[in-house]
CSV table of C-alpha atoms in Angstrom, one decimal:
chain,number,residue,atom,x,y,z
A,1,UNK,CA,127.5,-130.7,-114.7
A,2,UNK,CA,126.5,-130.7,-118.3
A,3,UNK,CA,128.4,-127.5,-119.0
A,4,UNK,CA,131.6,-129.2,-117.8
A,5,UNK,CA,131.0,-132.5,-119.4
A,6,UNK,CA,130.0,-131.5,-122.9
A,7,UNK,CA,133.2,-129.6,-123.8
A,8,UNK,CA,135.3,-132.6,-122.7
A,9,UNK,CA,133.2,-135.0,-124.8
A,10,UNK,CA,133.5,-132.6,-127.7
A,11,UNK,CA,137.3,-132.5,-127.4
A,12,UNK,CA,137.5,-136.3,-127.6
A,13,UNK,CA,137.9,-137.8,-131.0
A,14,UNK,CA,139.0,-141.1,-132.3
A,15,UNK,CA,140.9,-143.1,-134.9
A,16,UNK,CA,139.4,-146.1,-136.6
A,17,UNK,CA,141.4,-147.6,-139.4
A,18,UNK,CA,141.9,-151.1,-140.8
A,19,UNK,CA,145.0,-152.2,-142.6
A,20,UNK,CA,145.6,-155.5,-144.5
A,21,UNK,CA,148.4,-157.8,-143.3
A,22,UNK,CA,149.9,-161.1,-144.4
A,23,UNK,CA,150.0,-164.3,-142.4
A,24,UNK,CA,152.2,-164.6,-139.4
A,25,UNK,CA,152.9,-160.9,-139.1
A,26,UNK,CA,153.9,-158.9,-136.1
A,27,UNK,CA,152.3,-155.9,-134.4
A,28,UNK,CA,154.2,-153.4,-132.3
A,29,UNK,CA,152.4,-150.9,-130.1
A,30,UNK,CA,153.8,-148.2,-127.8
A,31,UNK,CA,151.4,-146.4,-125.6
A,32,UNK,CA,152.2,-143.8,-123.0
A,33,UNK,CA,149.0,-143.9,-121.0
A,34,UNK,CA,145.6,-145.6,-121.4
A,35,UNK,CA,144.1,-149.0,-121.7
A,36,UNK,CA,145.0,-151.4,-124.5
A,37,UNK,CA,142.7,-154.2,-125.5
A,38,UNK,CA,143.6,-156.7,-128.2
A,39,UNK,CA,141.1,-159.3,-129.5
A,40,UNK,CA,141.4,-161.5,-132.6
A,41,UNK,CA,139.3,-162.2,-135.7
A,42,UNK,CA,139.5,-164.3,-138.8
A,43,UNK,CA,140.5,-161.6,-141.2
A,44,UNK,CA,144.1,-161.0,-142.4
A,45,UNK,CA,143.8,-157.4,-141.2
A,46,UNK,CA,144.4,-155.2,-138.2
A,47,UNK,CA,141.7,-152.8,-137.1
A,48,UNK,CA,142.9,-150.0,-134.9
A,49,UNK,CA,140.4,-148.1,-132.9
A,50,UNK,CA,141.8,-145.4,-130.6
A,51,UNK,CA,140.2,-142.8,-128.4
A,52,UNK,CA,142.1,-139.6,-127.8
A,53,UNK,CA,141.8,-135.9,-127.8
A,54,UNK,CA,141.4,-134.1,-131.0
A,55,UNK,CA,145.0,-132.8,-131.0
A,56,UNK,CA,146.5,-136.3,-130.8
A,57,UNK,CA,147.4,-138.4,-133.7
A,58,UNK,CA,147.8,-142.2,-134.0
A,59,UNK,CA,150.3,-143.5,-136.5
A,60,UNK,CA,149.8,-146.9,-138.1
A,61,UNK,CA,152.7,-148.0,-140.2
A,62,UNK,CA,152.6,-151.1,-142.3
A,63,UNK,CA,155.8,-152.5,-143.6
A,64,UNK,CA,155.9,-156.1,-144.9
A,65,UNK,CA,154.4,-158.2,-142.2
A,66,UNK,CA,155.0,-155.6,-139.5
A,67,UNK,CA,152.5,-153.2,-138.2
A,68,UNK,CA,153.7,-150.4,-135.9
A,69,UNK,CA,151.3,-148.3,-133.9
A,70,UNK,CA,152.1,-145.3,-131.8
A,71,UNK,CA,150.4,-142.1,-130.8
A,72,UNK,CA,151.4,-138.6,-129.9
A,73,UNK,CA,149.7,-135.5,-128.6
A,74,UNK,CA,150.4,-132.0,-129.9
A,75,UNK,CA,152.9,-131.2,-127.2
A,76,UNK,CA,154.0,-134.7,-126.2
A,77,UNK,CA,152.5,-138.0,-125.0
A,78,UNK,CA,148.8,-137.9,-124.3
A,79,UNK,CA,146.4,-140.6,-123.0
A,80,UNK,CA,145.1,-142.9,-125.7
A,81,UNK,CA,142.8,-145.8,-125.3
A,82,UNK,CA,143.4,-148.5,-127.9
A,83,UNK,CA,141.1,-151.3,-129.1
A,84,UNK,CA,142.9,-153.5,-131.6
A,85,UNK,CA,141.6,-156.5,-133.6
A,86,UNK,CA,144.2,-158.7,-135.1
A,87,UNK,CA,144.7,-162.1,-136.8
A,88,UNK,CA,145.1,-164.8,-134.2
A,89,UNK,CA,148.5,-165.7,-135.7
A,90,UNK,CA,149.9,-162.2,-135.4
A,91,UNK,CA,152.8,-161.8,-132.9
A,92,UNK,CA,152.3,-159.0,-130.5
A,93,UNK,CA,154.8,-156.7,-128.9
A,94,UNK,CA,153.2,-154.1,-126.6
A,95,UNK,CA,154.8,-151.5,-124.5
A,96,UNK,CA,152.6,-149.6,-122.1
A,97,UNK,CA,153.8,-147.0,-119.6
A,98,UNK,CA,150.5,-146.7,-117.7
A,99,UNK,CA,147.2,-148.5,-118.2
A,100,UNK,CA,145.8,-152.0,-118.3
A,101,UNK,CA,146.8,-154.3,-121.1
A,102,UNK,CA,144.4,-157.1,-122.1
A,103,UNK,CA,145.0,-159.6,-124.8
A,104,UNK,CA,142.4,-162.3,-125.6
A,105,UNK,CA,142.5,-165.2,-128.1
A,106,UNK,CA,146.0,-164.9,-129.5
A,107,UNK,CA,147.7,-168.0,-130.9
A,108,UNK,CA,151.0,-166.3,-131.5
A,109,UNK,CA,154.0,-165.0,-129.6
A,110,UNK,CA,153.3,-162.2,-127.1
A,111,UNK,CA,155.6,-159.8,-125.4
A,112,UNK,CA,154.1,-157.2,-123.1
A,113,UNK,CA,156.0,-154.7,-121.0
A,114,UNK,CA,154.1,-152.4,-118.7
A,115,UNK,CA,155.3,-150.0,-116.0
A,116,UNK,CA,152.1,-149.5,-114.2
A,117,UNK,CA,148.9,-151.4,-114.8
A,118,UNK,CA,147.5,-154.9,-114.8
A,119,UNK,CA,148.3,-157.3,-117.7
A,120,UNK,CA,145.7,-159.9,-118.5
A,121,UNK,CA,146.4,-162.4,-121.2
A,122,UNK,CA,144.3,-165.3,-122.5
A,123,UNK,CA,146.1,-167.4,-125.1
A,124,UNK,CA,149.6,-167.0,-126.6
A,125,UNK,CA,151.8,-169.6,-128.1
A,126,UNK,CA,155.6,-170.0,-128.7
A,127,UNK,CA,157.2,-167.3,-126.6
A,128,UNK,CA,155.0,-165.5,-124.1
A,129,UNK,CA,156.8,-162.8,-122.1
A,130,UNK,CA,154.8,-160.6,-119.7
A,131,UNK,CA,156.6,-158.1,-117.6
A,132,UNK,CA,155.4,-155.4,-115.3
A,133,UNK,CA,156.9,-153.1,-112.7
A,134,UNK,CA,153.7,-152.3,-110.8
A,135,UNK,CA,150.7,-154.4,-111.6
A,136,UNK,CA,149.2,-157.8,-111.3
A,137,UNK,CA,149.6,-160.3,-114.1
A,138,UNK,CA,147.0,-162.9,-115.1
A,139,UNK,CA,147.9,-165.3,-117.9
A,140,UNK,CA,145.6,-168.2,-118.9
A,141,UNK,CA,145.8,-170.8,-121.7
A,142,UNK,CA,149.3,-170.0,-122.9
A,143,UNK,CA,151.8,-172.6,-124.1
A,144,UNK,CA,155.5,-172.5,-125.1
A,145,UNK,CA,158.3,-170.7,-123.4
A,146,UNK,CA,156.5,-168.6,-120.8
A,147,UNK,CA,158.0,-165.9,-118.7
A,148,UNK,CA,156.0,-163.9,-116.3
A,149,UNK,CA,157.6,-161.2,-114.1
A,150,UNK,CA,156.4,-158.4,-111.9
A,151,UNK,CA,158.1,-156.3,-109.3
A,152,UNK,CA,155.0,-155.2,-107.3
A,153,UNK,CA,151.9,-157.3,-107.7
A,154,UNK,CA,150.5,-160.8,-107.7
A,155,UNK,CA,151.0,-163.3,-110.6
A,156,UNK,CA,148.3,-165.7,-111.5
A,157,UNK,CA,148.7,-168.3,-114.2
A,158,UNK,CA,146.3,-171.1,-115.2
A,159,UNK,CA,146.1,-173.7,-117.8
A,160,UNK,CA,149.7,-173.2,-118.9
A,161,UNK,CA,151.9,-175.6,-120.9
A,162,UNK,CA,155.6,-175.6,-121.8
A,163,UNK,CA,158.5,-174.1,-119.9
A,164,UNK,CA,157.4,-171.6,-117.2
A,165,UNK,CA,159.5,-169.0,-115.5
A,166,UNK,CA,157.7,-166.8,-112.9
A,167,UNK,CA,159.4,-164.1,-111.0
A,168,UNK,CA,157.8,-161.7,-108.5
A,169,UNK,CA,159.5,-159.5,-105.9
A,170,UNK,CA,156.6,-158.4,-103.8
A,171,UNK,CA,153.6,-160.5,-104.6
A,172,UNK,CA,152.0,-163.9,-104.4
A,173,UNK,CA,152.3,-166.5,-107.2
A,174,UNK,CA,149.3,-168.6,-107.9
A,175,UNK,CA,149.7,-171.3,-110.6
A,176,UNK,CA,146.7,-173.6,-111.4
A,177,UNK,CA,146.3,-176.3,-113.9
A,178,UNK,CA,149.9,-176.3,-114.8
A,179,UNK,CA,151.1,-178.9,-117.4
A,180,UNK,CA,154.6,-177.6,-117.8
A,181,UNK,CA,157.7,-179.7,-118.2
A,182,UNK,CA,159.8,-177.1,-116.4
A,183,UNK,CA,158.7,-174.6,-113.8
A,184,UNK,CA,160.8,-172.1,-112.0
A,185,UNK,CA,158.8,-169.8,-109.7
A,186,UNK,CA,160.2,-167.4,-107.2
A,187,UNK,CA,159.1,-164.4,-105.1
A,188,UNK,CA,160.9,-162.5,-102.4
A,189,UNK,CA,157.8,-161.6,-100.3
A,190,UNK,CA,154.8,-163.7,-101.0
A,191,UNK,CA,153.3,-167.1,-101.2
A,192,UNK,CA,153.7,-169.6,-104.0
A,193,UNK,CA,150.8,-172.0,-104.7
A,194,UNK,CA,151.0,-174.3,-107.6
A,195,UNK,CA,148.7,-177.1,-108.7
A,196,UNK,CA,149.1,-179.3,-111.8
A,197,UNK,CA,150.7,-182.3,-113.2
A,198,UNK,CA,154.3,-183.2,-112.6
A,199,UNK,CA,155.9,-184.8,-115.6
A,200,UNK,CA,158.4,-187.6,-115.3
A,201,UNK,CA,161.1,-185.7,-117.1
A,202,UNK,CA,160.2,-182.4,-115.6
A,203,UNK,CA,162.0,-180.1,-113.2
A,204,UNK,CA,160.1,-177.8,-110.8
A,205,UNK,CA,161.5,-175.3,-108.4
A,206,UNK,CA,159.3,-173.1,-106.2
A,207,UNK,CA,161.1,-170.7,-104.0
A,208,UNK,CA,160.0,-167.9,-101.6
A,209,UNK,CA,162.1,-165.9,-99.2
A,210,UNK,CA,159.2,-164.8,-97.0
A,211,UNK,CA,156.1,-166.8,-97.8
A,212,UNK,CA,154.6,-170.2,-97.8
A,213,UNK,CA,155.2,-172.6,-100.7
A,214,UNK,CA,152.5,-175.2,-101.5
A,215,UNK,CA,152.5,-177.7,-104.3
A,216,UNK,CA,149.3,-179.7,-104.9
A,217,UNK,CA,149.4,-182.7,-107.2
A,218,UNK,CA,147.2,-185.7,-107.7
A,219,UNK,CA,150.2,-188.1,-107.7
A,220,UNK,CA,153.9,-187.7,-107.6
A,221,UNK,CA,156.8,-189.7,-109.2
A,222,UNK,CA,159.7,-187.5,-108.2
A,223,UNK,CA,162.8,-186.9,-106.3
A,224,UNK,CA,161.8,-184.1,-103.9
A,225,UNK,CA,163.9,-181.7,-101.9
A,226,UNK,CA,162.6,-179.4,-99.3
A,227,UNK,CA,164.6,-176.5,-98.0
A,228,UNK,CA,163.7,-174.0,-95.3
A,229,UNK,CA,165.5,-171.9,-92.7
A,230,UNK,CA,162.8,-171.2,-90.2
A,231,UNK,CA,159.8,-172.9,-91.6
A,232,UNK,CA,158.2,-176.3,-91.4
A,233,UNK,CA,157.3,-179.0,-93.9
A,234,UNK,CA,154.1,-180.9,-94.1
A,235,UNK,CA,153.1,-183.6,-96.6
A,236,UNK,CA,149.9,-185.4,-97.5
A,237,UNK,CA,152.0,-188.0,-99.1
A,238,UNK,CA,153.7,-190.6,-96.9
A,239,UNK,CA,157.3,-189.9,-97.1
A,240,UNK,CA,160.5,-191.0,-95.4
A,241,UNK,CA,162.7,-188.0,-95.2
A,242,UNK,CA,166.4,-187.8,-95.3
A,243,UNK,CA,167.6,-184.7,-93.6
A,244,UNK,CA,170.9,-183.0,-94.3
A,245,UNK,CA,171.3,-179.6,-92.7
A,246,UNK,CA,168.4,-177.4,-93.9
A,247,UNK,CA,167.5,-179.7,-96.7
A,248,UNK,CA,165.1,-182.7,-96.6
A,249,UNK,CA,165.0,-185.1,-99.5
A,250,UNK,CA,162.8,-188.0,-100.3
A,251,UNK,CA,161.7,-190.1,-103.3
A,252,UNK,CA,158.2,-190.9,-104.4
A,253,UNK,CA,157.6,-193.5,-107.0
A,254,UNK,CA,160.6,-194.0,-109.2
A,255,UNK,CA,161.8,-190.5,-108.5
A,256,UNK,CA,161.7,-189.4,-112.1
A,257,UNK,CA,160.9,-185.8,-111.9
A,258,UNK,CA,162.9,-183.3,-109.8
A,259,UNK,CA,160.9,-181.1,-107.4
A,260,UNK,CA,162.5,-178.5,-105.2
A,261,UNK,CA,160.4,-176.5,-102.8
A,262,UNK,CA,162.1,-173.8,-100.8
A,263,UNK,CA,161.0,-171.2,-98.3
A,264,UNK,CA,163.5,-169.3,-96.2
A,265,UNK,CA,161.0,-168.1,-93.8
A,266,UNK,CA,157.7,-169.9,-94.4
A,267,UNK,CA,155.9,-173.2,-94.5
A,268,UNK,CA,156.4,-175.7,-97.2
A,269,UNK,CA,153.5,-178.0,-98.0
A,270,UNK,CA,153.1,-180.9,-100.4
A,271,UNK,CA,149.4,-181.6,-100.9
A,272,UNK,CA,147.5,-184.3,-102.6
A,273,UNK,CA,144.6,-183.0,-104.7
A,274,UNK,CA,143.3,-182.4,-108.1
A,275,UNK,CA,145.9,-180.8,-110.4
A,276,UNK,CA,143.6,-178.1,-111.5
B,1,UNK,CA,183.4,-188.8,-103.0
B,2,UNK,CA,184.8,-188.4,-106.5
B,3,UNK,CA,182.9,-185.8,-108.5
B,4,UNK,CA,182.6,-186.0,-112.3
B,5,UNK,CA,185.3,-184.5,-114.4
B,6,UNK,CA,184.7,-181.0,-115.6
B,7,UNK,CA,184.4,-181.9,-119.3
B,8,UNK,CA,181.7,-184.5,-118.4
B,9,UNK,CA,179.2,-181.8,-117.4
B,10,UNK,CA,179.5,-180.2,-120.8
B,11,UNK,CA,179.0,-183.4,-122.7
B,12,UNK,CA,176.2,-184.5,-120.3
B,13,UNK,CA,174.2,-181.3,-120.8
B,14,UNK,CA,174.7,-181.5,-124.5
B,15,UNK,CA,173.5,-185.1,-124.5
B,16,UNK,CA,176.8,-186.2,-125.9
B,17,UNK,CA,178.2,-188.2,-123.0
B,18,UNK,CA,178.4,-191.9,-123.8
B,19,UNK,CA,175.5,-193.8,-122.2
B,20,UNK,CA,177.5,-195.7,-119.7
B,21,UNK,CA,179.2,-192.6,-118.5
B,22,UNK,CA,175.9,-190.8,-118.4
B,23,UNK,CA,174.5,-193.5,-116.2
B,24,UNK,CA,177.5,-193.3,-113.9
B,25,UNK,CA,177.1,-189.6,-113.6
B,26,UNK,CA,173.4,-189.9,-112.9
B,27,UNK,CA,174.2,-192.4,-110.2
B,28,UNK,CA,176.5,-189.9,-108.7
B,29,UNK,CA,173.9,-187.2,-109.0
B,30,UNK,CA,171.5,-189.4,-106.9
B,31,UNK,CA,173.8,-189.1,-103.9
B,32,UNK,CA,175.5,-185.7,-104.4
B,33,UNK,CA,173.3,-182.7,-103.8
B,34,UNK,CA,176.2,-180.4,-104.6
B,35,UNK,CA,176.5,-181.8,-108.1
B,36,UNK,CA,172.7,-181.8,-108.6
B,37,UNK,CA,172.6,-178.2,-107.6
B,38,UNK,CA,175.4,-177.4,-109.9
B,39,UNK,CA,173.8,-179.2,-112.8
B,40,UNK,CA,170.5,-177.4,-112.3
B,41,UNK,CA,172.2,-174.0,-112.2
B,42,UNK,CA,174.3,-174.8,-115.3
B,43,UNK,CA,171.2,-175.8,-117.1
B,44,UNK,CA,169.5,-172.6,-116.0
B,45,UNK,CA,172.3,-170.4,-117.1
B,46,UNK,CA,172.7,-172.1,-120.4
B,47,UNK,CA,168.9,-172.1,-121.0
B,48,UNK,CA,168.8,-168.4,-120.2
B,49,UNK,CA,171.6,-167.6,-122.5
B,50,UNK,CA,170.1,-169.6,-125.2
B,51,UNK,CA,166.7,-167.9,-124.8
B,52,UNK,CA,168.1,-164.5,-125.3
B,53,UNK,CA,167.2,-162.7,-128.4
B,54,UNK,CA,169.7,-161.4,-130.9
B,55,UNK,CA,169.5,-157.7,-130.1
B,56,UNK,CA,172.5,-155.6,-130.9
B,57,UNK,CA,174.9,-155.7,-127.9
B,58,UNK,CA,176.2,-152.7,-126.2
B,59,UNK,CA,179.7,-153.4,-127.3
B,60,UNK,CA,181.3,-151.0,-125.0
B,61,UNK,CA,180.0,-152.7,-121.9
B,62,UNK,CA,181.6,-156.1,-121.9
B,63,UNK,CA,185.2,-155.1,-121.3
B,64,UNK,CA,184.2,-153.2,-118.2
B,65,UNK,CA,181.9,-155.9,-117.0
B,66,UNK,CA,184.4,-158.7,-117.6
B,67,UNK,CA,187.1,-156.8,-115.9
B,68,UNK,CA,185.0,-156.2,-112.9
B,69,UNK,CA,183.6,-159.7,-112.5
B,70,UNK,CA,186.7,-161.5,-113.5
B,71,UNK,CA,185.1,-163.6,-116.2
B,72,UNK,CA,187.3,-164.7,-119.0
B,73,UNK,CA,185.8,-164.6,-122.5
B,74,UNK,CA,187.2,-168.0,-123.2
B,75,UNK,CA,185.7,-170.0,-120.3
B,76,UNK,CA,182.6,-170.4,-118.3
B,77,UNK,CA,183.2,-171.1,-114.7
B,78,UNK,CA,180.4,-172.4,-112.5
B,79,UNK,CA,181.3,-172.5,-108.9
B,80,UNK,CA,178.7,-170.5,-106.8
B,81,UNK,CA,180.6,-167.2,-107.0
B,82,UNK,CA,181.3,-167.8,-110.7
B,83,UNK,CA,177.7,-168.7,-111.3
B,84,UNK,CA,176.9,-165.4,-109.7
B,85,UNK,CA,179.3,-163.8,-112.1
B,86,UNK,CA,177.7,-165.6,-115.0
B,87,UNK,CA,174.4,-164.3,-113.8
B,88,UNK,CA,175.8,-160.8,-113.5
B,89,UNK,CA,177.1,-161.0,-117.1
B,90,UNK,CA,173.7,-162.3,-118.4
B,91,UNK,CA,171.9,-159.6,-116.5
B,92,UNK,CA,174.1,-156.6,-117.2
B,93,UNK,CA,174.2,-157.0,-120.9
B,94,UNK,CA,170.8,-156.3,-122.2
B,95,UNK,CA,168.8,-158.5,-124.5
B,96,UNK,CA,170.9,-160.9,-126.5
B,97,UNK,CA,174.1,-159.0,-126.0
B,98,UNK,CA,175.6,-161.8,-124.0
B,99,UNK,CA,174.6,-164.4,-126.5
B,100,UNK,CA,176.2,-162.3,-129.2
B,101,UNK,CA,179.4,-161.6,-127.2
B,102,UNK,CA,179.7,-165.2,-126.0
B,103,UNK,CA,178.4,-166.9,-129.1
B,104,UNK,CA,181.6,-168.8,-129.6
B,105,UNK,CA,181.4,-170.1,-126.0
B,106,UNK,CA,177.7,-170.9,-126.2
B,107,UNK,CA,177.9,-172.6,-129.6
B,108,UNK,CA,181.1,-174.5,-129.0
B,109,UNK,CA,181.8,-177.3,-126.5
B,110,UNK,CA,182.4,-175.6,-123.2
B,111,UNK,CA,184.8,-176.7,-120.6
B,112,UNK,CA,182.8,-176.7,-117.4
B,113,UNK,CA,185.2,-176.1,-114.6
B,114,UNK,CA,184.6,-177.9,-111.3
B,115,UNK,CA,183.9,-175.6,-108.4
B,116,UNK,CA,186.3,-175.0,-105.7
B,117,UNK,CA,184.1,-175.4,-102.7
B,118,UNK,CA,186.0,-173.4,-100.2
B,119,UNK,CA,186.0,-169.9,-101.6
B,120,UNK,CA,182.2,-169.9,-102.2
B,121,UNK,CA,181.0,-168.2,-99.1
B,122,UNK,CA,184.0,-165.9,-98.8
B,123,UNK,CA,183.7,-164.7,-102.4
B,124,UNK,CA,179.9,-164.3,-102.3
B,125,UNK,CA,180.2,-162.6,-98.9
B,126,UNK,CA,182.8,-160.1,-100.0
B,127,UNK,CA,181.4,-160.0,-103.4
B,128,UNK,CA,183.9,-157.7,-105.2
B,129,UNK,CA,182.5,-158.4,-108.7
B,130,UNK,CA,179.0,-158.3,-107.3
B,131,UNK,CA,179.5,-155.0,-105.6
B,132,UNK,CA,181.0,-153.6,-108.7
B,133,UNK,CA,178.2,-154.8,-110.9
B,134,UNK,CA,175.6,-153.4,-108.4
B,135,UNK,CA,177.4,-150.1,-108.3
B,136,UNK,CA,177.5,-149.9,-112.1
B,137,UNK,CA,173.9,-150.5,-112.4
B,138,UNK,CA,173.0,-148.1,-109.7
B,139,UNK,CA,175.0,-145.4,-111.4
B,140,UNK,CA,173.2,-146.1,-114.6
B,141,UNK,CA,169.9,-146.1,-112.9
B,142,UNK,CA,170.7,-142.8,-111.2
B,143,UNK,CA,171.5,-141.2,-114.5
B,144,UNK,CA,168.3,-142.4,-116.1
B,145,UNK,CA,165.9,-142.1,-113.2
B,146,UNK,CA,164.7,-138.7,-114.4
B,147,UNK,CA,162.8,-140.5,-117.1
B,148,UNK,CA,160.9,-142.6,-114.5
B,149,UNK,CA,157.9,-141.0,-112.7
B,150,UNK,CA,158.1,-140.6,-109.0
B,151,UNK,CA,155.7,-143.5,-108.3
B,152,UNK,CA,157.8,-145.9,-110.3
B,153,UNK,CA,160.9,-144.7,-108.7
B,154,UNK,CA,159.4,-145.2,-105.3
B,155,UNK,CA,158.2,-148.7,-106.1
B,156,UNK,CA,161.6,-149.7,-107.3
B,157,UNK,CA,163.4,-148.3,-104.3
B,158,UNK,CA,160.9,-150.0,-101.9
B,159,UNK,CA,161.4,-153.3,-103.6
B,160,UNK,CA,165.2,-152.9,-103.7
B,161,UNK,CA,165.0,-152.3,-99.9
B,162,UNK,CA,162.9,-155.5,-99.6
B,163,UNK,CA,165.5,-157.5,-101.5
B,164,UNK,CA,168.3,-155.9,-99.4
B,165,UNK,CA,166.5,-157.2,-96.3
B,166,UNK,CA,166.2,-160.6,-97.8
B,167,UNK,CA,170.0,-160.5,-98.6
B,168,UNK,CA,170.7,-159.5,-95.1
B,169,UNK,CA,168.6,-162.3,-93.7
B,170,UNK,CA,170.4,-164.8,-95.9
B,171,UNK,CA,173.8,-163.4,-95.0
B,172,UNK,CA,173.0,-163.8,-91.3
B,173,UNK,CA,171.7,-167.3,-91.9
B,174,UNK,CA,174.9,-168.3,-93.8
B,175,UNK,CA,177.0,-166.8,-91.0
B,176,UNK,CA,175.1,-168.9,-88.6
B,177,UNK,CA,175.3,-172.1,-90.7
B,178,UNK,CA,178.0,-171.7,-93.3
B,179,UNK,CA,177.9,-175.3,-94.3
B,180,UNK,CA,174.4,-175.1,-95.6
B,181,UNK,CA,174.2,-175.6,-99.3
B,182,UNK,CA,170.7,-174.3,-99.4
B,183,UNK,CA,171.5,-171.1,-97.5
B,184,UNK,CA,174.5,-170.3,-99.7
B,185,UNK,CA,172.4,-170.9,-102.8
B,186,UNK,CA,169.6,-168.8,-101.4
B,187,UNK,CA,172.0,-165.9,-100.7
B,188,UNK,CA,173.3,-166.1,-104.2
B,189,UNK,CA,169.8,-166.1,-105.7
B,190,UNK,CA,168.8,-163.2,-103.5
B,191,UNK,CA,171.7,-161.2,-104.8
B,192,UNK,CA,170.9,-162.2,-108.3
B,193,UNK,CA,167.3,-161.0,-107.7
B,194,UNK,CA,168.7,-157.6,-106.8
B,195,UNK,CA,170.8,-157.5,-109.9
B,196,UNK,CA,167.9,-158.5,-112.0
B,197,UNK,CA,165.7,-155.7,-110.6
B,198,UNK,CA,168.4,-153.2,-111.1
B,199,UNK,CA,169.0,-154.4,-114.6
B,200,UNK,CA,165.3,-154.3,-115.4
B,201,UNK,CA,165.0,-150.8,-114.0
B,202,UNK,CA,168.0,-149.6,-115.9
B,203,UNK,CA,166.6,-151.0,-119.1
B,204,UNK,CA,163.3,-149.3,-118.4
B,205,UNK,CA,165.0,-145.9,-118.3
B,206,UNK,CA,166.6,-146.6,-121.7
B,207,UNK,CA,163.3,-147.8,-123.1
B,208,UNK,CA,161.5,-144.7,-122.0
B,209,UNK,CA,164.2,-142.2,-123.0
């Protein structure tokens, strides 16, 4: 056991470097394989800690407000585990082929693209775009223009403000504590569950092909349309439904907001409850 | 029922329609689901186009795409099939290419053309432009699939099959109930979902390589 482990440990080395950056800079990271963790601090600097084998090299290029980080092994891409510490106002653009990406505390724009691995984001302002092929997404406390998309995995969003677009192919969508003016959430195969506030000038569309769609709100002042092919609709709110074909419409309050709930082959439910 | 004139949509979306006319249009929207749907879709497409970043376009792509989907560079057309075409254009041209290529149209007042209701199902169902766009993306994906690992390729193929099943479900539903506005829109969205996944997968192969 020890004979096998010690040589491996000996072969691992690391990079630990800190570079000074200006305000409102941008960081770009490309990683082939390995976890990426980003946290923030109060210094106008970026600290890059990376664990990799002793034949790999991590490049940190600083140009103006831009910091570009990439790594390479002797014969090609090798696994590298990154721990980055950045100013909270630094925009982030992270590309990861394989491995979990976790960002905590950012107050800037975030763009993350991953092929395989979960993406977990707490924070983010302005434009937040999180995109994965295979992996769950968790985004909390972001505001601005928010776009969350995955092909295979669940999407969980909480405490989100702004305009929200959520797209899954095979996975559930769970949105809690949403205070967005516009929400468009869709999945092909999965449930969509959203709770939050519905703004008077807002537009909300939740759509699943094969899954249930549930909206939970404390109160509702909206024009609501419900569409389903083979499912049913239930409501905690007293409604008088106008039915036209596959679509039911009704108005609650003044009908200010627009709410569209659709499930081709699932149940649609409008629930009264805390918007948390 | 008299639908709003085509130019009214543009002005309304831009917030430039006189108040009285805007109120009249909104009154119409209260009772016309077709126009509400159209307005929502128009806003979605415009918002999407506006949100695109200014990355350099693939200048060689547009002529082929436009020829295949039959979209003129001088007009946006937003019936359901044309909406699909607009979606195809937005999806096929990576990043902000479409914003760059259509910058005149996006920046200038746009003549929104009223949909012709009749050809909707037929065009979507036969889907010449759609099929061509799908074919083009599939060919691009096939070329670049060597850069994806087998696990990613398998996931994408599985999810494309899942979407194909959803499209088939929607096509059967539309065949059973061709008058359903929801089912037609659902079919179009299901097809756009497939295009979107193919586009994303194709972009992925470019990013990796």
